[in-house]
Short mmCIF file of C-alpha atoms in Angstrom, two decimals:
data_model
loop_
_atom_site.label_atom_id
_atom_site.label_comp_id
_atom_site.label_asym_id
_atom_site.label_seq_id
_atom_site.Cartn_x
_atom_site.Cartn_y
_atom_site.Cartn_z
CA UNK N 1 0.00 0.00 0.00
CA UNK N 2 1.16 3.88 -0.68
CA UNK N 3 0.10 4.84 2.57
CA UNK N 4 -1.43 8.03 3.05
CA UNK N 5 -1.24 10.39 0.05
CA UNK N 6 -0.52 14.20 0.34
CA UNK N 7 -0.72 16.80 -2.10
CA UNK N 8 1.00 19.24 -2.64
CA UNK N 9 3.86 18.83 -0.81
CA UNK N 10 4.64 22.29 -0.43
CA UNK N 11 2.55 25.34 -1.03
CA UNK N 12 3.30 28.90 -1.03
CA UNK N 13 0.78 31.67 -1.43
CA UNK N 14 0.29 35.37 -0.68
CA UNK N 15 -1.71 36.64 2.01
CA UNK N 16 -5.57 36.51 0.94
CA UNK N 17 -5.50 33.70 -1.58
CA UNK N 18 -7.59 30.24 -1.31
CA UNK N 19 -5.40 27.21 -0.39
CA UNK N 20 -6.65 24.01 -1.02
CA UNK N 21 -4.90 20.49 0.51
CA UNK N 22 -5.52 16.76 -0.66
CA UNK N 23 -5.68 13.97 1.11
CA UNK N 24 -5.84 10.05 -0.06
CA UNK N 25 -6.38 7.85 3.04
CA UNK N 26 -5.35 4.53 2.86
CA UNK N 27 -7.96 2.06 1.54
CA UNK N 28 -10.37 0.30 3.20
CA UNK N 29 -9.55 2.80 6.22
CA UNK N 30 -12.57 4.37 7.54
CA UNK N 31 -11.41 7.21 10.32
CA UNK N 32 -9.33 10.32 8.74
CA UNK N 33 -8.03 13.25 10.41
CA UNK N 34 -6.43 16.76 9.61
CA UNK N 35 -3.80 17.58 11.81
CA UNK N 36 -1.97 20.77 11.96
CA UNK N 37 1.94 21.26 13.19
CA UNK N 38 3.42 24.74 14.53
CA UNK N 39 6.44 25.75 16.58
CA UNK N 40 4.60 27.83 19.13
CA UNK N 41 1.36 25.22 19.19
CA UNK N 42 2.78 21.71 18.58
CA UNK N 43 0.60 19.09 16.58
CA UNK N 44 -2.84 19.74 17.24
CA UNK N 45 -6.11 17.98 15.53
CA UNK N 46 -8.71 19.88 13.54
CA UNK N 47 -10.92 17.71 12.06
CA UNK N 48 -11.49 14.22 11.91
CA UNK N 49 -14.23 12.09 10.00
CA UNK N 50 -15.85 8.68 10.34
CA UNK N 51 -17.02 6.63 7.33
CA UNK N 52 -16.79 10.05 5.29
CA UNK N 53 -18.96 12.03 7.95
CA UNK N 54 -17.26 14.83 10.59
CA UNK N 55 -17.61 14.07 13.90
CA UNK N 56 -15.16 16.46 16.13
CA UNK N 57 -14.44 19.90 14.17
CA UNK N 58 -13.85 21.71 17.39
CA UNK N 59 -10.27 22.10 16.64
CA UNK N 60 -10.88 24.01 13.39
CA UNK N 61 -9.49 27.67 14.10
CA UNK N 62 -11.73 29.54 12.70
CA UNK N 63 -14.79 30.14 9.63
CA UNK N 64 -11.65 30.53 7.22
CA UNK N 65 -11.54 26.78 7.31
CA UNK N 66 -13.52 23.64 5.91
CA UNK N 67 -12.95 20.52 5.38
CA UNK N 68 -14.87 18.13 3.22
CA UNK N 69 -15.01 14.17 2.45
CA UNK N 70 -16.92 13.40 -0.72
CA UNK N 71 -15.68 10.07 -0.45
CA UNK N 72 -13.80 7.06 1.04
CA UNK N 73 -10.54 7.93 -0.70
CA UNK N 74 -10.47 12.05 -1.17
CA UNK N 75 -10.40 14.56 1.41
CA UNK N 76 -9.87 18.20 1.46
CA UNK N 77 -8.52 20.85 3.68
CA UNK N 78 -9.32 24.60 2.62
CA UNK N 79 -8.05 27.91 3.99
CA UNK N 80 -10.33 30.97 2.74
CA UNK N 81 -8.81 33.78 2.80
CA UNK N 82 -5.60 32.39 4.06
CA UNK N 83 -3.15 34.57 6.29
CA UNK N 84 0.17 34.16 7.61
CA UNK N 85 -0.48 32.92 10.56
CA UNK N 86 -1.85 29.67 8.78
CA UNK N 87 1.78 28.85 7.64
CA UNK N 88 2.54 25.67 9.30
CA UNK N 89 2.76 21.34 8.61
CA UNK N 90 -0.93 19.88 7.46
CA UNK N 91 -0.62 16.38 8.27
CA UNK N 92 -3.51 13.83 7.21
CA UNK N 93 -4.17 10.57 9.20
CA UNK N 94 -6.18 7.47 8.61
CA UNK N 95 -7.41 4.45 10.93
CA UNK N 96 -8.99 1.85 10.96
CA UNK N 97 -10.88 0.52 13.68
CA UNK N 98 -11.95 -2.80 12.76
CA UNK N 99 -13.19 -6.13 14.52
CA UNK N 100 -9.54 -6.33 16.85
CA UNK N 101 -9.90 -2.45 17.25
CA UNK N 102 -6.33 -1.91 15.72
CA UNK N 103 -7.17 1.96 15.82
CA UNK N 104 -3.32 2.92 14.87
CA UNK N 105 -3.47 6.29 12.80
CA UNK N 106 -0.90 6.43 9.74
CA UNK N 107 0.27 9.93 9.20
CA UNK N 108 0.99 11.37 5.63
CA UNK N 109 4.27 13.01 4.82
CA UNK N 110 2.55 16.60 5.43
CA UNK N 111 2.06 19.97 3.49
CA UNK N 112 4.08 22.82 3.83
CA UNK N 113 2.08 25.65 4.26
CA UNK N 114 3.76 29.22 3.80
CA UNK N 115 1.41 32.25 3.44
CA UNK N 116 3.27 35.54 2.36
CA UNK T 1 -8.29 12.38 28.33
CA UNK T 2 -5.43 12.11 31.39
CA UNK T 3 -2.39 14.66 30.85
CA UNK T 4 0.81 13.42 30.33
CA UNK T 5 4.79 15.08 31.63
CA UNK T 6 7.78 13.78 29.92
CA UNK T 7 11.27 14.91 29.72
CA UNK T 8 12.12 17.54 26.84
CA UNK T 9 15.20 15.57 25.84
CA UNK T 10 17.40 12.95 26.41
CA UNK T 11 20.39 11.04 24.84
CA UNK T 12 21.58 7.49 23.90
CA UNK T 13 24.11 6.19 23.23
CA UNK T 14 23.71 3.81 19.44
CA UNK T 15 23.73 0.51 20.42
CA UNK T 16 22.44 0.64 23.95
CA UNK T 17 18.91 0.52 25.10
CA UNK T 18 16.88 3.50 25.29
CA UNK T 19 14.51 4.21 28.18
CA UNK T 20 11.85 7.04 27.83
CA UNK T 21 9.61 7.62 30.83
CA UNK T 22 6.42 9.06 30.71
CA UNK T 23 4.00 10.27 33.59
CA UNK T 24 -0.02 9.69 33.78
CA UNK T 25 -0.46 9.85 37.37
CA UNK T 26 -3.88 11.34 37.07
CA UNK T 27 -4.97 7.99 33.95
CA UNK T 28 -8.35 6.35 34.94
CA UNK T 29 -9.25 2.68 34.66
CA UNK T 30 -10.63 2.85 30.91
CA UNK T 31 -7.46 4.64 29.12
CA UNK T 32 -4.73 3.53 27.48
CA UNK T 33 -1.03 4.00 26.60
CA UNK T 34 -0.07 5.22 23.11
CA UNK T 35 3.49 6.08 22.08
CA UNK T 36 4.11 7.42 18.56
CA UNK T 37 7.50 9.34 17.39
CA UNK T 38 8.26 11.66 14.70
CA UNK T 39 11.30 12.01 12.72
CA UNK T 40 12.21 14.69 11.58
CA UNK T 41 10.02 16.89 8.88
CA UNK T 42 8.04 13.54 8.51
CA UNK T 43 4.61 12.31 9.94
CA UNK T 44 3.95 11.36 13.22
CA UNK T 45 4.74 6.78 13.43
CA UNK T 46 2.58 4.67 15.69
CA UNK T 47 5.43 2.45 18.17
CA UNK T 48 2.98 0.34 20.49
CA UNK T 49 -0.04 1.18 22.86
CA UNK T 50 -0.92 -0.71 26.17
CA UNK T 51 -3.61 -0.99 29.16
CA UNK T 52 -1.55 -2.92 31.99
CA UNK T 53 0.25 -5.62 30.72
CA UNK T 54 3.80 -5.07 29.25
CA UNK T 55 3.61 -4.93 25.59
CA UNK T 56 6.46 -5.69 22.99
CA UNK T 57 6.18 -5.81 19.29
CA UNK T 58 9.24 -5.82 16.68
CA UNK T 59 10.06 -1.82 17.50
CA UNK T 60 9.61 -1.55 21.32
CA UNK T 61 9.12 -2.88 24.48
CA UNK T 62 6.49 -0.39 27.08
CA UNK T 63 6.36 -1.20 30.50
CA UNK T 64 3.77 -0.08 32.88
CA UNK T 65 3.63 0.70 36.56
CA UNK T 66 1.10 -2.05 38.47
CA UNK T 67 -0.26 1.57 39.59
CA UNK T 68 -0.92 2.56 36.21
CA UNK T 69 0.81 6.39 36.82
CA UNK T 70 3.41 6.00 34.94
CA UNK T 71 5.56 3.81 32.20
CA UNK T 72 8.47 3.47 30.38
CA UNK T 73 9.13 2.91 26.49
CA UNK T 74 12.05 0.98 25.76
CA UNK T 75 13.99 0.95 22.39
CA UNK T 76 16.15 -2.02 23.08
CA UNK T 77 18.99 -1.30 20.52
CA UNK T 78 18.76 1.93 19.44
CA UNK T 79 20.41 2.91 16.28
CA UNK T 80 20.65 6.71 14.71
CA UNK T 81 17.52 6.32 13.12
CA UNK T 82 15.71 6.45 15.92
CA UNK T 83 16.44 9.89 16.61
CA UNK T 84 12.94 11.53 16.89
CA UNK T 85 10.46 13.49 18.97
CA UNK T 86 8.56 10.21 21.16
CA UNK T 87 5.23 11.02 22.28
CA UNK T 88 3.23 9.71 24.82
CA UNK T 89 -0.01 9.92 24.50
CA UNK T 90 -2.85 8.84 27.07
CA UNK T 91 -6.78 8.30 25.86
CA UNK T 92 -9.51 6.12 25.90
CA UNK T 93 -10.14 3.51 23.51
CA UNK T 94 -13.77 2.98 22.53
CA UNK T 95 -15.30 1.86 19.25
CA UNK T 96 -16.74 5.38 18.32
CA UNK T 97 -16.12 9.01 19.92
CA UNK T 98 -13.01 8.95 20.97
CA UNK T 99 -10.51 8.43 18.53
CA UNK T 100 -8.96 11.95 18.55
CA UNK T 101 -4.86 11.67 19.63
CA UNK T 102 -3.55 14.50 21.84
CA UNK T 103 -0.14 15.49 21.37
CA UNK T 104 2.34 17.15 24.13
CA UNK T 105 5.34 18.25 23.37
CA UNK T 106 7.15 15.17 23.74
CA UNK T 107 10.58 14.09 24.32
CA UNK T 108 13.65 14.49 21.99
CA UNK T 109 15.43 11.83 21.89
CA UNK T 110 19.15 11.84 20.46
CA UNK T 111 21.27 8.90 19.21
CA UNK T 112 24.49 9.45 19.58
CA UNK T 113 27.18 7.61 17.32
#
């Protein structure tokens, strides 16, 4: 298996501008999260999704963010209007739970974020 | 979830076993153990997880306190690859609602040729 899919690796944008982040969980896997990594903050959760559906958002900063799961495999992360302070590691995770409850979440290789 | 306190860093020597401690004196009877480490710039790696019994799979041993307040993961060989940030992380584990993982800050860990 790939493991978890990321993309793009690295982003840069200007201050203002509409980021949008990818996410390809591995298959068959039905929990995946949105994590976010910053100096001052740590890793810290945002989102995470069950079977496609959100179930905890509470850790999603503010309206400038959404995240959306159209379907087992896809999953986006969008900043609107993005600002500097946004600039940080996006990591996407995915579980699965399953009949022995081997819950162990697989991280992706992250997105750069760097807002200008 | 219970918080965790662990040591910012520590070194190892390559070679020689590696001992991180971890403190959860405040951990009730339903939550469990989770270590995961991240090397650096990469995504956060699952190690092992535990309730009470000792648990060892083919990258680490944890041991856990009979009290439950405290444990120890173990890297028995450690090579420079296991240079990382080692979290340990402390939550329940239940088939829906509580899957979330909360990260501290973690310990550093430093292999040193």
């Amino acid at each position: 298996d790939a493991g978890v899919i990321q993309s793009p690796r690295h982003e840069v944008t200007e201050m203002g501008q509409e980021v949008t982040l990818r996410c390809k969980p591995i298959s068959g896997h039905d929990y995946l999260f949105w994590y976010r990594q910053t100096m001052m903050r740590g890793l810290e959760l945002l989102i995470y999704f069950n079977n496609n559906v959100p179930i905890d958002d509470s850790g999603m900063p503010e309206d400038r963010f959404s995240a959306k799961m159209p379907n087992a495999s896809f999953s986006t992360l969008k900043i609107q209007p993005s600002e500097p302070r946004d600039s940080a590691v996006y990591f996407c995770a995915s579980s699965f739970v399953g009949q022995r409850f081997t819950d162990t979440q697989y991280f992706g290789p992250g997105t750069r974020l760097t807002v200008l | 979830d219970a918080k965790t306190t662990q040591p910012p860093s520590m070194d190892c020597a390559e070679g020689r076993a590696a001992n991180l401690p971890c403190n959860h004196s405040t951990i009730s009877g339903n939550e469990y153990v989770y270590w995961y480490r991240q090397i650096h710039s990469q995504g956060p790696q699952y190690i092992i997880h535990g309730l009470k019994n000792n648990e060892t799979n083919e990258m680490a041993s944890l041991i856990i306190t009979e009290d439950r307040k405290s444990s120890t993961l173990i890297l028995p060989h450690a090579t420079l690859r296991d240079t990382a940030v080692y979290y340990c992380i402390v939550r329940v584990k239940t088939y829906f609602g509580n899957e979330k993982l909360t990260f501290g800050t973690g310990t550093r860990l430093t292999i040193i040729p």
